[in-house]
Amino acid sequence: MTKLLLSVHVIAAILAVGPIAVAASLFPRFARESATGVAVFLHRTCRTYAVLGVAVPVFGVATGASLGVLGDAWLLVSVVLTAAAAGVLALSILPAQRRVLDGATGAAKRLAMTTGVFNLLWAVVVVLMIVRPGSTTGA
């Protein structure tokens, strides 16, 4: 069962977080170029995959429980960083994209920086998931 949970967790991360990272990163460029149709599509992609992305921590916690590592520091840090990334997405990126689409000027540059922070948080989580510091089964 652990292998199935881990597989679903990794697949969900790739298929949900990946599109958000790409779409959110591309959004400021197309918004600045006034490619409104593309920007609308990218915003819709971010919103849709944000909802689907809830599966990532759900299956992650189930996998951690199955492995008996819920109390390990690397996992706790990953959970905090995942929550931070979700907060950045829900409270900053998605509303800023909406403001840009509604015609706010100057928001695209700040949005690009915020998206970089979001992607950096996920990159750190991925490294923690691979390296698992202090784990007896880590690399």
PDB file of C-alpha atoms in Angstrom:
ATOM      1  CA  MET A   1       0.000   0.000   0.000  1.00  0.00           C
ATOM      2  CA  THR A   2       2.892   2.377   0.746  1.00  0.00           C
ATOM      3  CA  LYS A   3       4.204   2.114  -2.810  1.00  0.00           C
ATOM      4  CA  LEU A   4       0.758   2.888  -4.214  1.00  0.00           C
ATOM      5  CA  LEU A   5       0.365   5.938  -1.935  1.00  0.00           C
ATOM      6  CA  LEU A   6       3.835   7.184  -2.799  1.00  0.00           C
ATOM      7  CA  SER A   7       3.175   6.685  -6.513  1.00  0.00           C
ATOM      8  CA  VAL A   8      -0.096   8.615  -6.360  1.00  0.00           C
ATOM      9  CA  HIS A   9       1.583  11.358  -4.302  1.00  0.00           C
ATOM     10  CA  VAL A  10       4.411  11.798  -6.813  1.00  0.00           C
ATOM     11  CA  ILE A  11       2.106  11.624  -9.834  1.00  0.00           C
ATOM     12  CA  ALA A  12      -0.254  14.166  -8.237  1.00  0.00           C
ATOM     13  CA  ALA A  13       2.691  16.474  -7.536  1.00  0.00           C
ATOM     14  CA  ILE A  14       3.910  16.265 -11.111  1.00  0.00           C
ATOM     15  CA  LEU A  15       0.488  16.616 -12.716  1.00  0.00           C
ATOM     16  CA  ALA A  16      -0.883  19.301 -10.362  1.00  0.00           C
ATOM     17  CA  VAL A  17       2.021  21.422  -9.163  1.00  0.00           C
ATOM     18  CA  GLY A  18       3.927  21.275 -12.456  1.00  0.00           C
ATOM     19  CA  PRO A  19       1.226  23.011 -14.505  1.00  0.00           C
ATOM     20  CA  ILE A  20       0.744  25.657 -11.807  1.00  0.00           C
ATOM     21  CA  ALA A  21       4.471  26.397 -11.756  1.00  0.00           C
ATOM     22  CA  VAL A  22       4.629  26.728 -15.537  1.00  0.00           C
ATOM     23  CA  ALA A  23       1.362  28.646 -15.991  1.00  0.00           C
ATOM     24  CA  ALA A  24       2.085  31.046 -13.125  1.00  0.00           C
ATOM     25  CA  SER A  25       5.586  31.676 -14.473  1.00  0.00           C
ATOM     26  CA  LEU A  26       4.313  32.425 -17.982  1.00  0.00           C
ATOM     27  CA  PHE A  27       1.403  34.612 -16.877  1.00  0.00           C
ATOM     28  CA  PRO A  28       3.322  37.889 -16.259  1.00  0.00           C
ATOM     29  CA  ARG A  29       4.962  37.755 -19.675  1.00  0.00           C
ATOM     30  CA  PHE A  30       1.721  37.286 -21.561  1.00  0.00           C
ATOM     31  CA  ALA A  31      -0.055  39.840 -19.382  1.00  0.00           C
ATOM     32  CA  ARG A  32       2.640  42.444 -20.194  1.00  0.00           C
ATOM     33  CA  GLU A  33       2.374  41.605 -23.899  1.00  0.00           C
ATOM     34  CA  SER A  34      -1.391  42.181 -23.695  1.00  0.00           C
ATOM     35  CA  ALA A  35      -2.058  38.615 -24.856  1.00  0.00           C
ATOM     36  CA  THR A  36      -5.267  38.630 -22.858  1.00  0.00           C
ATOM     37  CA  GLY A  37      -6.614  35.330 -24.164  1.00  0.00           C
ATOM     38  CA  VAL A  38      -3.437  33.501 -23.212  1.00  0.00           C
ATOM     39  CA  ALA A  39      -3.277  35.219 -19.822  1.00  0.00           C
ATOM     40  CA  VAL A  40      -6.899  34.256 -19.095  1.00  0.00           C
ATOM     41  CA  PHE A  41      -6.109  30.649 -20.021  1.00  0.00           C
ATOM     42  CA  LEU A  42      -3.019  30.639 -17.766  1.00  0.00           C
ATOM     43  CA  HIS A  43      -5.006  32.088 -14.842  1.00  0.00           C
ATOM     44  CA  ARG A  44      -7.722  29.453 -15.322  1.00  0.00           C
ATOM     45  CA  THR A  45      -5.030  26.771 -15.434  1.00  0.00           C
ATOM     46  CA  CYS A  46      -3.570  28.000 -12.130  1.00  0.00           C
ATOM     47  CA  ARG A  47      -6.995  28.087 -10.456  1.00  0.00           C
ATOM     48  CA  THR A  48      -8.012  24.644 -11.697  1.00  0.00           C
ATOM     49  CA  TYR A  49      -4.769  22.909 -10.809  1.00  0.00           C
ATOM     50  CA  ALA A  50      -4.672  24.641  -7.419  1.00  0.00           C
ATOM     51  CA  VAL A  51      -7.851  22.762  -6.536  1.00  0.00           C
ATOM     52  CA  LEU A  52      -6.454  19.495  -7.894  1.00  0.00           C
ATOM     53  CA  GLY A  53      -3.194  20.168  -6.031  1.00  0.00           C
ATOM     54  CA  VAL A  54      -4.903  19.489  -2.706  1.00  0.00           C
ATOM     55  CA  ALA A  55      -4.329  15.807  -3.513  1.00  0.00           C
ATOM     56  CA  VAL A  56      -0.570  16.272  -3.171  1.00  0.00           C
ATOM     57  CA  PRO A  57      -0.427  16.934   0.590  1.00  0.00           C
ATOM     58  CA  VAL A  58      -3.323  14.541   1.235  1.00  0.00           C
ATOM     59  CA  PHE A  59      -1.465  11.635  -0.342  1.00  0.00           C
ATOM     60  CA  GLY A  60       1.809  12.926   1.094  1.00  0.00           C
ATOM     61  CA  VAL A  61       0.495  12.712   4.642  1.00  0.00           C
ATOM     62  CA  ALA A  62      -0.977   9.268   3.926  1.00  0.00           C
ATOM     63  CA  THR A  63       2.393   8.142   2.574  1.00  0.00           C
ATOM     64  CA  GLY A  64       4.236   9.621   5.561  1.00  0.00           C
ATOM     65  CA  ALA A  65       1.892   7.829   7.954  1.00  0.00           C
ATOM     66  CA  SER A  66       2.375   4.578   6.074  1.00  0.00           C
ATOM     67  CA  LEU A  67       6.155   4.970   6.286  1.00  0.00           C
ATOM     68  CA  GLY A  68       6.019   6.048   9.939  1.00  0.00           C
ATOM     69  CA  VAL A  69       7.871   9.314   9.301  1.00  0.00           C
ATOM     70  CA  LEU A  70       5.222  11.906  10.202  1.00  0.00           C
ATOM     71  CA  GLY A  71       7.342  13.205  13.075  1.00  0.00           C
ATOM     72  CA  ASP A  72      10.601  13.481  11.112  1.00  0.00           C
ATOM     73  CA  ALA A  73      11.996  16.998  10.800  1.00  0.00           C
ATOM     74  CA  TRP A  74      12.407  16.868   7.011  1.00  0.00           C
ATOM     75  CA  LEU A  75       8.740  15.988   6.595  1.00  0.00           C
ATOM     76  CA  LEU A  76       7.540  18.633   9.046  1.00  0.00           C
ATOM     77  CA  VAL A  77       9.610  21.288   7.239  1.00  0.00           C
ATOM     78  CA  SER A  78       8.185  20.065   3.935  1.00  0.00           C
ATOM     79  CA  VAL A  79       4.649  20.369   5.284  1.00  0.00           C
ATOM     80  CA  VAL A  80       5.308  23.933   6.473  1.00  0.00           C
ATOM     81  CA  LEU A  81       6.859  24.890   3.119  1.00  0.00           C
ATOM     82  CA  THR A  82       3.966  23.267   1.246  1.00  0.00           C
ATOM     83  CA  ALA A  83       1.500  25.278   3.338  1.00  0.00           C
ATOM     84  CA  ALA A  84       3.536  28.418   2.645  1.00  0.00           C
ATOM     85  CA  ALA A  85       3.505  27.704  -1.101  1.00  0.00           C
ATOM     86  CA  ALA A  86      -0.254  27.113  -0.996  1.00  0.00           C
ATOM     87  CA  GLY A  87      -0.669  30.396   0.879  1.00  0.00           C
ATOM     88  CA  VAL A  88       1.445  32.292  -1.652  1.00  0.00           C
ATOM     89  CA  LEU A  89      -0.632  30.810  -4.466  1.00  0.00           C
ATOM     90  CA  ALA A  90      -4.062  31.361  -2.900  1.00  0.00           C
ATOM     91  CA  LEU A  91      -3.428  34.690  -1.185  1.00  0.00           C
ATOM     92  CA  SER A  92      -1.021  36.390  -3.561  1.00  0.00           C
ATOM     93  CA  ILE A  93      -0.596  34.858  -7.017  1.00  0.00           C
ATOM     94  CA  LEU A  94      -4.214  34.072  -7.938  1.00  0.00           C
ATOM     95  CA  PRO A  95      -5.610  37.411  -6.680  1.00  0.00           C
ATOM     96  CA  ALA A  96      -2.777  39.329  -8.390  1.00  0.00           C
ATOM     97  CA  GLN A  97      -3.438  37.522 -11.658  1.00  0.00           C
ATOM     98  CA  ARG A  98      -7.099  38.486 -11.356  1.00  0.00           C
ATOM     99  CA  ARG A  99      -6.120  42.143 -10.727  1.00  0.00           C
ATOM    100  CA  VAL A 100      -3.847  42.133 -13.774  1.00  0.00           C
ATOM    101  CA  LEU A 101      -6.639  40.689 -15.903  1.00  0.00           C
ATOM    102  CA  ASP A 102      -8.970  43.375 -14.542  1.00  0.00           C
ATOM    103  CA  GLY A 103      -6.559  46.041 -15.779  1.00  0.00           C
ATOM    104  CA  ALA A 104      -4.334  46.870 -12.800  1.00  0.00           C
ATOM    105  CA  THR A 105      -1.070  48.364 -13.992  1.00  0.00           C
ATOM    106  CA  GLY A 106       2.345  47.495 -12.601  1.00  0.00           C
ATOM    107  CA  ALA A 107       1.231  44.341 -10.853  1.00  0.00           C
ATOM    108  CA  ALA A 108       2.855  41.997 -13.390  1.00  0.00           C
ATOM    109  CA  LYS A 109       6.442  42.657 -12.234  1.00  0.00           C
ATOM    110  CA  ARG A 110       5.649  41.948  -8.590  1.00  0.00           C
ATOM    111  CA  LEU A 111       3.668  38.915  -9.676  1.00  0.00           C
ATOM    112  CA  ALA A 112       6.725  37.519 -11.457  1.00  0.00           C
ATOM    113  CA  MET A 113       8.747  37.816  -8.235  1.00  0.00           C
ATOM    114  CA  THR A 114       6.007  36.200  -6.155  1.00  0.00           C
ATOM    115  CA  THR A 115       5.762  33.350  -8.629  1.00  0.00           C
ATOM    116  CA  GLY A 116       9.512  32.844  -8.305  1.00  0.00           C
ATOM    117  CA  VAL A 117       9.112  32.542  -4.526  1.00  0.00           C
ATOM    118  CA  PHE A 118       6.300  29.998  -5.047  1.00  0.00           C
ATOM    119  CA  ASN A 119       8.486  27.927  -7.375  1.00  0.00           C
ATOM    120  CA  LEU A 120      11.469  28.161  -5.019  1.00  0.00           C
ATOM    121  CA  LEU A 121       9.356  26.849  -2.134  1.00  0.00           C
ATOM    122  CA  TRP A 122       8.351  23.835  -4.230  1.00  0.00           C
ATOM    123  CA  ALA A 123      11.938  23.243  -5.314  1.00  0.00           C
ATOM    124  CA  VAL A 124      13.037  23.090  -1.664  1.00  0.00           C
ATOM    125  CA  VAL A 125      10.194  20.678  -0.868  1.00  0.00           C
ATOM    126  CA  VAL A 126      11.278  18.416  -3.737  1.00  0.00           C
ATOM    127  CA  VAL A 127      14.876  18.420  -2.502  1.00  0.00           C
ATOM    128  CA  LEU A 128      13.714  17.588   1.022  1.00  0.00           C
ATOM    129  CA  MET A 129      11.595  14.741  -0.315  1.00  0.00           C
ATOM    130  CA  ILE A 130      14.577  13.296  -2.170  1.00  0.00           C
ATOM    131  CA  VAL A 131      17.374  13.870   0.334  1.00  0.00           C
ATOM    132  CA  ARG A 132      15.382  13.390   3.571  1.00  0.00           C
ATOM    133  CA  PRO A 133      18.043  14.715   5.972  1.00  0.00           C
ATOM    134  CA  GLY A 134      18.497  12.533   9.030  1.00  0.00           C
ATOM    135  CA  SER A 135      16.591   9.661   7.469  1.00  0.00           C
ATOM    136  CA  THR A 136      18.141   6.226   7.678  1.00  0.00           C
ATOM    137  CA  THR A 137      16.743   5.524   4.210  1.00  0.00           C
ATOM    138  CA  GLY A 138      17.708   8.890   2.694  1.00  0.00           C
ATOM    139  CA  ALA A 139      20.274   9.310  -0.046  1.00  0.00           C
TER     140      ALA A 139
END
